[in-house]
Amino acid sequence: MQPEIDIYKRQVEKWKQLFYSKVEKNKKCVVMFSMFATYTSLFGNLHEKFKELGWCVINLKSPHCKDAMLDKKAITLEIPFFQNEYFLDSLNLKGIDLIISTNITSKNLISQNAVGLYLSHDAFTGVVPESGYKYLFFATQSAISSMVNEKNNYDCTNRCFIKGGYLKLDATIKSYESVKNNYKETKSILIAPTVKSPQTATEESLAYNVGFDQHLIEFLLEQTSYSIIYRAHPTSLTHPSYDVLKTKFQDNQRVEFSNKSLLEDYARSLCMITDISTTAFTYSLTTLKPSIFFAPGVKVFDPQRRPVEKLGFHAKKTSDILKVIDTIKTNQEAYANKIEKYKKEAIFNIGCSEEYLLENLEYILTHKKHPNWVYT
């Protein structure tokens, strides 16, 4: 056992020296920490913004976080990996001013001294990360309220809830504007289910975990003239059911298992059908097109945590979907106006969340109390 420990210590020490060689002297340093590629879009354009301010920017990610675009934005290092385990607890890196994370993993495992800022994934429901993240950047009042109301279920001690906005959404909207005009006609329906795993095989998402996605595709092919764009959750691409589904429809010209850019799929679709995935929120708030939440197991969605009626429709059976598609088709402008109005009311600092964060950065770095943030 001791030889293995010695090997591990040498590897970690070697990795730390590599890290320190990347830190630029006489510059403030921010580390963007991400374990999964699914969540790297939450950073928005912060890499570029911090570079413009003269900061040293370093990506710290797991070997499983495959994101070529992220790697191009800044110096990228993978977390030390030894015998199939991550060893964050031995790092305690110095010289980092700020860690911005999309993960709940404790900031203190990376650095005790750096200030921790957590970017919440869900726009409408808050999640409190592990120790070290004093500052939590939320998109809506609903997310903050969910934390305040359930503080007994989370470690909310010495936290600050920032009324910041949704960096991912702002960046997506800006990029979408340059893509949408390439697709004048929307003759497709985009299906985007939640992640397939035992953890998501709940009553709410049961439809997409027992083959209902196949049933849904067959139903739409039979009952409508639309083409189907099926976009699996990134972490579900290796799920056995995905290969089965592709094989089932591989010869059908109206079914596409998309690997195009997400924004292209947004632009060429009339609407999105999901089960309970929050990807529908991003879709509707970006495109101003309604989403259909096909969730037979859900009686009523919580309007604060899942504002389905503000952004689309809840379908409990396939016949509901047909009615909704017809309604969307004939009332596109009205729904666009409705979603735009809700977006401006619900999302903090829409269109300028990055600017808001950077303008108020000193409150985070110096722990000065901000008059509009919620402290616990």
mmCIF file of C-alpha atoms in Angstrom:
data_model
loop_
_atom_site.group_PDB
_atom_site.id
_atom_site.type_symbol
_atom_site.label_atom_id
_atom_site.label_comp_id
_atom_site.label_asym_id
_atom_site.label_seq_id
_atom_site.Cartn_x
_atom_site.Cartn_y
_atom_site.Cartn_z
ATOM 1 C CA MET A 1 0.000 0.000 0.000
ATOM 2 C CA GLN A 2 2.801 2.422 0.901
ATOM 3 C CA PRO A 3 4.433 2.235 -2.572
ATOM 4 C CA GLU A 4 1.085 3.160 -4.150
ATOM 5 C CA ILE A 5 0.694 6.085 -1.765
ATOM 6 C CA ASP A 6 4.179 7.299 -2.623
ATOM 7 C CA ILE A 7 3.441 7.044 -6.359
ATOM 8 C CA TYR A 8 0.212 8.955 -5.874
ATOM 9 C CA LYS A 9 1.925 11.712 -3.881
ATOM 10 C CA ARG A 10 4.594 12.117 -6.544
ATOM 11 C CA GLN A 11 1.965 12.329 -9.281
ATOM 12 C CA VAL A 12 -0.037 14.949 -7.401
ATOM 13 C CA GLU A 13 3.079 16.983 -6.678
ATOM 14 C CA LYS A 14 4.087 16.808 -10.337
ATOM 15 C CA TRP A 15 0.594 17.932 -11.333
ATOM 16 C CA LYS A 16 0.708 20.858 -8.893
ATOM 17 C CA GLN A 17 3.988 22.032 -10.383
ATOM 18 C CA LEU A 18 2.367 21.907 -13.820
ATOM 19 C CA PHE A 19 -0.532 23.996 -12.519
ATOM 20 C CA TYR A 20 1.758 26.612 -10.989
ATOM 21 C CA SER A 21 3.694 26.854 -14.248
ATOM 22 C CA LYS A 22 0.471 27.982 -15.946
ATOM 23 C CA VAL A 23 -0.378 30.672 -13.395
ATOM 24 C CA GLU A 24 0.766 34.044 -14.687
ATOM 25 C CA LYS A 25 2.591 36.087 -12.077
ATOM 26 C CA ASN A 26 1.321 39.550 -11.168
ATOM 27 C CA LYS A 27 -2.155 38.672 -12.442
ATOM 28 C CA LYS A 28 -5.280 37.705 -10.576
ATOM 29 C CA CYS A 29 -6.218 34.096 -11.270
ATOM 30 C CA VAL A 30 -9.664 32.587 -11.837
ATOM 31 C CA VAL A 31 -10.233 28.843 -12.162
ATOM 32 C CA MET A 32 -13.297 27.634 -14.076
ATOM 33 C CA PHE A 33 -14.119 24.251 -12.560
ATOM 34 C CA SER A 34 -16.316 21.728 -14.384
ATOM 35 C CA MET A 35 -16.803 17.986 -13.988
ATOM 36 C CA PHE A 36 -19.221 17.425 -16.890
ATOM 37 C CA ALA A 37 -19.411 18.855 -20.417
ATOM 38 C CA THR A 38 -23.183 19.114 -20.011
ATOM 39 C CA TYR A 39 -22.741 22.131 -17.754
ATOM 40 C CA THR A 40 -19.822 24.021 -19.314
ATOM 41 C CA SER A 41 -22.238 26.293 -21.191
ATOM 42 C CA LEU A 42 -23.181 27.782 -17.806
ATOM 43 C CA PHE A 43 -19.961 29.815 -17.950
ATOM 44 C CA GLY A 44 -21.334 31.830 -20.861
ATOM 45 C CA ASN A 45 -18.533 34.057 -22.159
ATOM 46 C CA LEU A 46 -16.816 34.558 -18.807
ATOM 47 C CA HIS A 47 -13.489 33.239 -20.073
ATOM 48 C CA GLU A 48 -13.207 36.059 -22.583
ATOM 49 C CA LYS A 49 -14.527 38.658 -20.139
ATOM 50 C CA PHE A 50 -11.965 37.827 -17.457
ATOM 51 C CA LYS A 51 -9.160 37.829 -20.015
ATOM 52 C CA GLU A 52 -10.239 41.300 -21.102
ATOM 53 C CA LEU A 53 -9.882 42.378 -17.465
ATOM 54 C CA GLY A 54 -6.311 41.080 -17.456
ATOM 55 C CA TRP A 55 -6.901 37.954 -15.369
ATOM 56 C CA CYS A 56 -5.148 34.624 -15.765
ATOM 57 C CA VAL A 57 -7.893 32.130 -16.697
ATOM 58 C CA ILE A 58 -7.494 28.368 -16.195
ATOM 59 C CA ASN A 59 -9.968 25.569 -16.871
ATOM 60 C CA LEU A 60 -9.925 22.726 -14.364
ATOM 61 C CA LYS A 61 -11.996 19.749 -15.458
ATOM 62 C CA SER A 62 -12.425 16.005 -15.098
ATOM 63 C CA PRO A 63 -11.162 13.599 -17.794
ATOM 64 C CA HIS A 64 -14.819 12.862 -18.543
ATOM 65 C CA CYS A 65 -15.506 16.489 -19.453
ATOM 66 C CA LYS A 66 -15.042 16.363 -23.220
ATOM 67 C CA ASP A 67 -15.586 19.863 -24.561
ATOM 68 C CA ALA A 68 -13.319 21.049 -27.359
ATOM 69 C CA MET A 69 -14.790 24.561 -27.303
ATOM 70 C CA LEU A 70 -14.038 24.897 -23.590
ATOM 71 C CA ASP A 71 -10.442 23.796 -24.163
ATOM 72 C CA LYS A 72 -9.965 26.566 -26.723
ATOM 73 C CA LYS A 73 -11.147 29.289 -24.357
ATOM 74 C CA ALA A 74 -8.318 29.021 -21.835
ATOM 75 C CA ILE A 75 -5.462 26.924 -20.499
ATOM 76 C CA THR A 76 -7.036 23.577 -19.611
ATOM 77 C CA LEU A 77 -5.843 21.053 -17.037
ATOM 78 C CA GLU A 78 -7.451 17.784 -16.022
ATOM 79 C CA ILE A 79 -7.930 16.890 -12.367
ATOM 80 C CA PRO A 80 -5.326 14.413 -11.035
ATOM 81 C CA PHE A 81 -6.598 10.905 -11.704
ATOM 82 C CA PHE A 82 -5.057 7.867 -10.039
ATOM 83 C CA GLN A 83 -6.411 4.298 -10.075
ATOM 84 C CA ASN A 84 -9.832 5.466 -11.287
ATOM 85 C CA GLU A 85 -10.217 8.051 -8.533
ATOM 86 C CA TYR A 86 -10.003 11.831 -8.456
ATOM 87 C CA PHE A 87 -7.679 13.329 -5.881
ATOM 88 C CA LEU A 88 -8.922 16.828 -5.270
ATOM 89 C CA ASP A 89 -8.476 16.662 -1.512
ATOM 90 C CA SER A 90 -4.699 16.793 -1.739
ATOM 91 C CA LEU A 91 -4.439 19.847 -3.962
ATOM 92 C CA ASN A 92 -4.988 22.901 -1.734
ATOM 93 C CA LEU A 93 -3.696 25.112 -4.521
ATOM 94 C CA LYS A 94 -2.279 28.548 -3.793
ATOM 95 C CA GLY A 95 -2.402 31.679 -5.905
ATOM 96 C CA ILE A 96 -6.050 31.361 -6.959
ATOM 97 C CA ASP A 97 -8.252 34.381 -6.310
ATOM 98 C CA LEU A 98 -11.573 32.994 -7.512
ATOM 99 C CA ILE A 99 -13.037 29.583 -8.358
ATOM 100 C CA ILE A 100 -16.177 29.632 -10.504
ATOM 101 C CA SER A 101 -17.852 26.246 -10.574
ATOM 102 C CA THR A 102 -20.757 24.482 -12.252
ATOM 103 C CA ASN A 103 -20.424 21.571 -9.811
ATOM 104 C CA ILE A 104 -21.541 21.051 -6.238
ATOM 105 C CA THR A 105 -18.177 19.434 -5.357
ATOM 106 C CA SER A 106 -16.549 21.260 -2.457
ATOM 107 C CA LYS A 107 -14.421 24.230 -3.455
ATOM 108 C CA ASN A 108 -12.207 23.680 -0.422
ATOM 109 C CA LEU A 109 -10.883 20.465 -1.959
ATOM 110 C CA ILE A 110 -9.193 22.580 -4.622
ATOM 111 C CA SER A 111 -8.193 25.632 -2.620
ATOM 112 C CA GLN A 112 -8.885 26.764 0.929
ATOM 113 C CA ASN A 113 -8.127 30.424 0.293
ATOM 114 C CA ALA A 114 -9.826 31.146 -3.036
ATOM 115 C CA VAL A 115 -13.282 32.724 -3.071
ATOM 116 C CA GLY A 116 -15.925 30.306 -4.373
ATOM 117 C CA LEU A 117 -18.711 31.257 -6.807
ATOM 118 C CA TYR A 118 -21.261 28.625 -7.854
ATOM 119 C CA LEU A 119 -23.336 28.940 -11.046
ATOM 120 C CA SER A 120 -26.719 27.273 -10.631
ATOM 121 C CA HIS A 121 -27.767 24.930 -13.440
ATOM 122 C CA ASP A 122 -31.527 25.162 -12.951
ATOM 123 C CA ALA A 123 -33.014 28.572 -13.679
ATOM 124 C CA PHE A 124 -36.016 28.123 -11.396
ATOM 125 C CA THR A 125 -34.897 25.739 -8.646
ATOM 126 C CA GLY A 126 -31.886 26.386 -6.460
ATOM 127 C CA VAL A 127 -29.266 23.851 -5.421
ATOM 128 C CA VAL A 128 -26.744 24.524 -2.672
ATOM 129 C CA PRO A 129 -23.244 23.158 -3.374
ATOM 130 C CA GLU A 130 -20.871 21.662 -0.835
ATOM 131 C CA SER A 131 -18.622 23.695 1.438
ATOM 132 C CA GLY A 132 -16.541 26.592 0.216
ATOM 133 C CA TYR A 133 -18.989 28.303 -2.117
ATOM 134 C CA LYS A 134 -20.164 31.353 -0.239
ATOM 135 C CA TYR A 135 -21.577 33.008 -3.370
ATOM 136 C CA LEU A 136 -24.358 31.386 -5.399
ATOM 137 C CA PHE A 137 -25.342 32.991 -8.700
ATOM 138 C CA PHE A 138 -29.053 32.481 -9.417
ATOM 139 C CA ALA A 139 -31.176 33.269 -12.468
ATOM 140 C CA THR A 140 -34.557 33.945 -10.874
ATOM 141 C CA GLN A 141 -36.290 34.908 -7.664
ATOM 142 C CA SER A 142 -37.975 31.491 -7.765
ATOM 143 C CA ALA A 143 -34.590 29.796 -7.389
ATOM 144 C CA ILE A 144 -33.630 32.000 -4.442
ATOM 145 C CA SER A 145 -37.013 31.527 -2.783
ATOM 146 C CA SER A 146 -36.699 27.760 -3.095
ATOM 147 C CA MET A 147 -33.443 27.959 -1.136
ATOM 148 C CA VAL A 148 -34.860 30.218 1.561
ATOM 149 C CA ASN A 149 -37.955 28.034 1.944
ATOM 150 C CA GLU A 150 -35.955 24.808 2.194
ATOM 151 C CA LYS A 151 -32.944 26.013 4.142
ATOM 152 C CA ASN A 152 -33.451 23.196 6.637
ATOM 153 C CA ASN A 153 -32.684 20.712 3.857
ATOM 154 C CA TYR A 154 -29.479 22.428 2.755
ATOM 155 C CA ASP A 155 -26.383 23.857 4.347
ATOM 156 C CA CYS A 156 -27.250 27.511 3.841
ATOM 157 C CA THR A 157 -24.939 28.769 6.577
ATOM 158 C CA ASN A 158 -22.848 31.764 5.569
ATOM 159 C CA ARG A 159 -24.099 31.884 1.995
ATOM 160 C CA CYS A 160 -24.914 34.746 -0.336
ATOM 161 C CA PHE A 161 -27.613 34.363 -2.980
ATOM 162 C CA ILE A 162 -26.824 36.672 -5.899
ATOM 163 C CA LYS A 163 -29.647 38.012 -8.041
ATOM 164 C CA GLY A 164 -27.420 37.601 -11.045
ATOM 165 C CA GLY A 165 -29.095 36.174 -14.118
ATOM 166 C CA TYR A 166 -28.504 33.289 -16.488
ATOM 167 C CA LEU A 167 -25.117 33.477 -18.213
ATOM 168 C CA LYS A 168 -25.851 30.444 -20.355
ATOM 169 C CA LEU A 169 -29.125 31.879 -21.614
ATOM 170 C CA ASP A 170 -27.654 35.271 -22.486
ATOM 171 C CA ALA A 171 -24.848 33.658 -24.494
ATOM 172 C CA THR A 172 -27.262 31.270 -26.219
ATOM 173 C CA ILE A 173 -29.635 34.061 -27.229
ATOM 174 C CA LYS A 174 -26.803 36.093 -28.765
ATOM 175 C CA SER A 175 -25.598 33.099 -30.777
ATOM 176 C CA TYR A 176 -29.117 32.113 -31.807
ATOM 177 C CA GLU A 177 -29.786 35.488 -33.394
ATOM 178 C CA SER A 178 -27.170 34.770 -36.063
ATOM 179 C CA VAL A 179 -28.585 31.314 -36.819
ATOM 180 C CA LYS A 180 -32.361 31.607 -36.775
ATOM 181 C CA ASN A 181 -32.731 33.531 -40.040
ATOM 182 C CA ASN A 182 -31.212 30.614 -41.950
ATOM 183 C CA TYR A 183 -34.384 28.633 -41.294
ATOM 184 C CA LYS A 184 -37.525 30.404 -42.444
ATOM 185 C CA GLU A 185 -39.750 27.331 -42.325
ATOM 186 C CA THR A 186 -40.100 25.097 -39.298
ATOM 187 C CA LYS A 187 -41.272 21.700 -40.490
ATOM 188 C CA SER A 188 -39.735 19.675 -37.680
ATOM 189 C CA ILE A 189 -40.478 18.847 -34.066
ATOM 190 C CA LEU A 190 -37.541 18.577 -31.682
ATOM 191 C CA ILE A 191 -37.646 15.786 -29.086
ATOM 192 C CA ALA A 192 -35.182 16.247 -26.215
ATOM 193 C CA PRO A 193 -35.691 13.879 -23.256
ATOM 194 C CA THR A 194 -33.982 14.094 -19.915
ATOM 195 C CA VAL A 195 -30.953 11.981 -19.031
ATOM 196 C CA LYS A 196 -31.534 8.230 -18.992
ATOM 197 C CA SER A 197 -30.353 6.722 -15.736
ATOM 198 C CA PRO A 198 -31.768 4.847 -12.740
ATOM 199 C CA GLN A 199 -31.852 8.170 -10.880
ATOM 200 C CA THR A 200 -34.220 9.715 -13.435
ATOM 201 C CA ALA A 201 -36.478 6.673 -13.755
ATOM 202 C CA THR A 202 -39.079 8.358 -11.599
ATOM 203 C CA GLU A 203 -42.810 8.467 -12.074
ATOM 204 C CA GLU A 204 -42.467 11.888 -13.702
ATOM 205 C CA SER A 205 -39.917 10.826 -16.305
ATOM 206 C CA LEU A 206 -41.067 7.220 -16.601
ATOM 207 C CA ALA A 207 -42.212 7.722 -20.181
ATOM 208 C CA TYR A 208 -38.686 8.217 -21.441
ATOM 209 C CA ASN A 209 -37.231 5.368 -19.433
ATOM 210 C CA VAL A 210 -39.502 2.551 -20.573
ATOM 211 C CA GLY A 211 -39.542 3.135 -24.324
ATOM 212 C CA PHE A 212 -42.122 5.881 -24.587
ATOM 213 C CA ASP A 213 -39.768 7.879 -26.767
ATOM 214 C CA GLN A 214 -40.180 5.181 -29.428
ATOM 215 C CA HIS A 215 -43.933 5.285 -28.940
ATOM 216 C CA LEU A 216 -43.908 9.077 -29.219
ATOM 217 C CA ILE A 217 -41.904 9.067 -32.453
ATOM 218 C CA GLU A 218 -44.193 6.451 -33.998
ATOM 219 C CA PHE A 219 -47.241 8.445 -32.940
ATOM 220 C CA LEU A 220 -45.945 11.690 -34.468
ATOM 221 C CA LEU A 221 -44.970 9.961 -37.707
ATOM 222 C CA GLU A 222 -48.432 8.470 -38.028
ATOM 223 C CA GLN A 223 -50.511 11.448 -36.926
ATOM 224 C CA THR A 224 -48.550 14.411 -38.326
ATOM 225 C CA SER A 225 -46.529 15.362 -41.396
ATOM 226 C CA TYR A 226 -43.640 16.809 -39.391
ATOM 227 C CA SER A 227 -40.106 15.502 -39.465
ATOM 228 C CA ILE A 228 -38.668 14.453 -36.117
ATOM 229 C CA ILE A 229 -35.365 15.689 -34.715
ATOM 230 C CA TYR A 230 -34.352 13.468 -31.820
ATOM 231 C CA ARG A 231 -31.647 14.960 -29.631
ATOM 232 C CA ALA A 232 -30.518 12.724 -26.796
ATOM 233 C CA HIS A 233 -29.156 14.105 -23.553
ATOM 234 C CA PRO A 234 -25.336 14.195 -23.963
ATOM 235 C CA THR A 235 -24.811 11.663 -21.184
ATOM 236 C CA SER A 236 -27.390 9.301 -22.729
ATOM 237 C CA LEU A 237 -25.567 8.819 -26.032
ATOM 238 C CA THR A 238 -23.951 5.647 -24.705
ATOM 239 C CA HIS A 239 -27.157 4.322 -23.146
ATOM 240 C CA PRO A 240 -28.187 0.974 -24.766
ATOM 241 C CA SER A 241 -31.693 2.238 -25.510
ATOM 242 C CA TYR A 242 -30.267 4.998 -27.717
ATOM 243 C CA ASP A 243 -28.706 2.483 -30.110
ATOM 244 C CA VAL A 244 -31.937 0.485 -30.137
ATOM 245 C CA LEU A 245 -33.900 3.616 -31.010
ATOM 246 C CA LYS A 246 -31.499 4.589 -33.797
ATOM 247 C CA THR A 247 -31.671 1.106 -35.289
ATOM 248 C CA LYS A 248 -35.461 1.146 -35.155
ATOM 249 C CA PHE A 249 -35.749 4.339 -37.235
ATOM 250 C CA GLN A 250 -32.527 4.308 -39.249
ATOM 251 C CA ASP A 251 -34.353 3.882 -42.569
ATOM 252 C CA ASN A 252 -37.051 6.463 -41.907
ATOM 253 C CA GLN A 253 -36.322 9.672 -43.805
ATOM 254 C CA ARG A 254 -38.446 11.746 -41.441
ATOM 255 C CA VAL A 255 -36.454 10.846 -38.328
ATOM 256 C CA GLU A 256 -33.068 12.389 -37.623
ATOM 257 C CA PHE A 257 -30.822 11.595 -34.675
ATOM 258 C CA SER A 258 -29.147 14.936 -34.596
ATOM 259 C CA ASN A 259 -25.496 15.715 -34.074
ATOM 260 C CA LYS A 260 -25.852 19.182 -35.570
ATOM 261 C CA SER A 261 -25.336 22.284 -33.494
ATOM 262 C CA LEU A 262 -27.945 22.773 -30.800
ATOM 263 C CA LEU A 263 -28.909 26.171 -32.183
ATOM 264 C CA GLU A 264 -29.560 24.753 -35.647
ATOM 265 C CA ASP A 265 -31.970 22.269 -34.115
ATOM 266 C CA TYR A 266 -33.591 25.127 -32.220
ATOM 267 C CA ALA A 267 -34.010 27.195 -35.372
ATOM 268 C CA ARG A 268 -35.486 24.509 -37.619
ATOM 269 C CA SER A 269 -38.078 23.228 -35.159
ATOM 270 C CA LEU A 270 -41.634 24.379 -34.533
ATOM 271 C CA CYS A 271 -41.520 23.359 -30.877
ATOM 272 C CA MET A 272 -39.758 21.056 -28.433
ATOM 273 C CA ILE A 273 -41.195 17.983 -26.740
ATOM 274 C CA THR A 274 -39.522 16.833 -23.534
ATOM 275 C CA ASP A 275 -40.595 15.099 -20.344
ATOM 276 C CA ILE A 276 -39.290 17.031 -17.333
ATOM 277 C CA SER A 277 -35.957 18.239 -18.687
ATOM 278 C CA THR A 278 -34.966 21.826 -17.967
ATOM 279 C CA THR A 279 -33.507 22.012 -21.474
ATOM 280 C CA ALA A 280 -37.012 23.057 -22.511
ATOM 281 C CA PHE A 281 -36.672 26.243 -20.460
ATOM 282 C CA THR A 282 -33.517 27.205 -22.329
ATOM 283 C CA TYR A 283 -35.178 26.328 -25.633
ATOM 284 C CA SER A 284 -38.300 28.422 -25.079
ATOM 285 C CA LEU A 285 -36.539 31.377 -23.460
ATOM 286 C CA THR A 286 -34.050 31.451 -26.349
ATOM 287 C CA THR A 287 -36.327 30.875 -29.338
ATOM 288 C CA LEU A 288 -39.612 32.214 -27.911
ATOM 289 C CA LYS A 289 -41.188 28.962 -29.129
ATOM 290 C CA PRO A 290 -43.332 26.887 -26.755
ATOM 291 C CA SER A 291 -42.246 23.562 -25.286
ATOM 292 C CA ILE A 292 -44.478 20.571 -24.667
ATOM 293 C CA PHE A 293 -43.830 18.693 -21.425
ATOM 294 C CA PHE A 294 -45.037 15.163 -22.095
ATOM 295 C CA ALA A 295 -45.233 13.878 -18.528
ATOM 296 C CA PRO A 296 -48.155 11.499 -17.933
ATOM 297 C CA GLY A 297 -47.004 10.845 -14.366
ATOM 298 C CA VAL A 298 -47.179 14.477 -13.267
ATOM 299 C CA LYS A 299 -50.534 15.713 -11.986
ATOM 300 C CA VAL A 300 -49.568 19.385 -11.754
ATOM 301 C CA PHE A 301 -46.197 21.101 -12.169
ATOM 302 C CA ASP A 302 -45.119 23.472 -9.405
ATOM 303 C CA PRO A 303 -45.582 26.890 -11.090
ATOM 304 C CA GLN A 304 -42.600 28.366 -9.234
ATOM 305 C CA ARG A 305 -40.090 25.595 -9.865
ATOM 306 C CA ARG A 306 -41.440 24.436 -13.209
ATOM 307 C CA PRO A 307 -43.259 27.328 -14.937
ATOM 308 C CA VAL A 308 -44.572 25.047 -17.665
ATOM 309 C CA GLU A 309 -47.692 27.077 -18.396
ATOM 310 C CA LYS A 310 -45.595 30.219 -18.901
ATOM 311 C CA LEU A 311 -43.352 28.541 -21.463
ATOM 312 C CA GLY A 312 -45.569 25.935 -23.059
ATOM 313 C CA PHE A 313 -47.934 23.100 -22.271
ATOM 314 C CA HIS A 314 -48.253 20.017 -20.095
ATOM 315 C CA ALA A 315 -49.416 16.992 -22.102
ATOM 316 C CA LYS A 316 -50.576 13.932 -20.159
ATOM 317 C CA LYS A 317 -51.425 11.794 -23.183
ATOM 318 C CA THR A 318 -50.408 11.707 -26.830
ATOM 319 C CA SER A 319 -53.744 13.080 -28.036
ATOM 320 C CA ASP A 320 -53.002 16.235 -26.024
ATOM 321 C CA ILE A 321 -49.821 16.687 -28.040
ATOM 322 C CA LEU A 322 -51.698 16.855 -31.345
ATOM 323 C CA LYS A 323 -54.008 19.586 -30.073
ATOM 324 C CA VAL A 324 -51.100 21.589 -28.711
ATOM 325 C CA ILE A 325 -49.074 21.349 -31.934
ATOM 326 C CA ASP A 326 -52.020 22.738 -33.902
ATOM 327 C CA THR A 327 -52.427 25.544 -31.369
ATOM 328 C CA ILE A 328 -48.738 26.434 -31.561
ATOM 329 C CA LYS A 329 -48.755 26.391 -35.360
ATOM 330 C CA THR A 330 -51.607 28.891 -35.626
ATOM 331 C CA ASN A 331 -50.551 31.188 -32.768
ATOM 332 C CA GLN A 332 -46.774 31.482 -33.084
ATOM 333 C CA GLU A 333 -46.581 35.261 -32.715
ATOM 334 C CA ALA A 334 -48.879 35.324 -29.693
ATOM 335 C CA TYR A 335 -46.831 32.683 -27.885
ATOM 336 C CA ALA A 336 -43.588 34.451 -28.769
ATOM 337 C CA ASN A 337 -44.903 37.650 -27.191
ATOM 338 C CA LYS A 338 -46.088 35.769 -24.105
ATOM 339 C CA ILE A 339 -42.727 34.057 -23.558
ATOM 340 C CA GLU A 340 -40.778 37.267 -24.190
ATOM 341 C CA LYS A 341 -42.861 39.080 -21.580
ATOM 342 C CA TYR A 342 -42.332 36.323 -19.029
ATOM 343 C CA LYS A 343 -38.593 36.180 -19.727
ATOM 344 C CA LYS A 344 -38.181 39.880 -18.988
ATOM 345 C CA GLU A 345 -40.207 39.555 -15.789
ATOM 346 C CA ALA A 346 -38.625 36.370 -14.433
ATOM 347 C CA ILE A 347 -34.909 36.366 -15.332
ATOM 348 C CA PHE A 348 -32.541 38.692 -13.492
ATOM 349 C CA ASN A 349 -30.494 41.040 -15.698
ATOM 350 C CA ILE A 350 -31.596 39.422 -18.946
ATOM 351 C CA GLY A 351 -29.079 40.100 -21.694
ATOM 352 C CA CYS A 352 -26.445 41.529 -19.348
ATOM 353 C CA SER A 353 -25.743 38.934 -16.641
ATOM 354 C CA GLU A 354 -22.017 38.843 -17.458
ATOM 355 C CA GLU A 355 -21.749 42.599 -17.152
ATOM 356 C CA TYR A 356 -23.657 42.488 -13.872
ATOM 357 C CA LEU A 357 -21.300 39.896 -12.423
ATOM 358 C CA LEU A 358 -18.166 41.771 -13.447
ATOM 359 C CA GLU A 359 -19.497 45.140 -12.283
ATOM 360 C CA ASN A 360 -20.150 43.649 -8.849
ATOM 361 C CA LEU A 361 -17.090 41.420 -8.684
ATOM 362 C CA GLU A 362 -15.468 43.429 -5.884
ATOM 363 C CA TYR A 363 -18.383 42.603 -3.583
ATOM 364 C CA ILE A 364 -17.463 38.950 -4.044
ATOM 365 C CA LEU A 365 -13.690 39.267 -3.813
ATOM 366 C CA THR A 366 -13.715 41.561 -0.775
ATOM 367 C CA HIS A 367 -16.856 40.115 0.890
ATOM 368 C CA LYS A 368 -18.382 43.571 1.049
ATOM 369 C CA LYS A 369 -22.133 43.333 1.629
ATOM 370 C CA HIS A 370 -24.243 44.058 -1.443
ATOM 371 C CA PRO A 371 -27.532 45.908 -0.803
ATOM 372 C CA ASN A 372 -29.568 43.724 -3.191
ATOM 373 C CA TRP A 373 -28.242 40.242 -2.429
ATOM 374 C CA VAL A 374 -29.603 37.743 0.097
ATOM 375 C CA TYR A 375 -27.256 36.753 2.934
ATOM 376 C CA THR A 376 -27.800 33.867 5.349
#
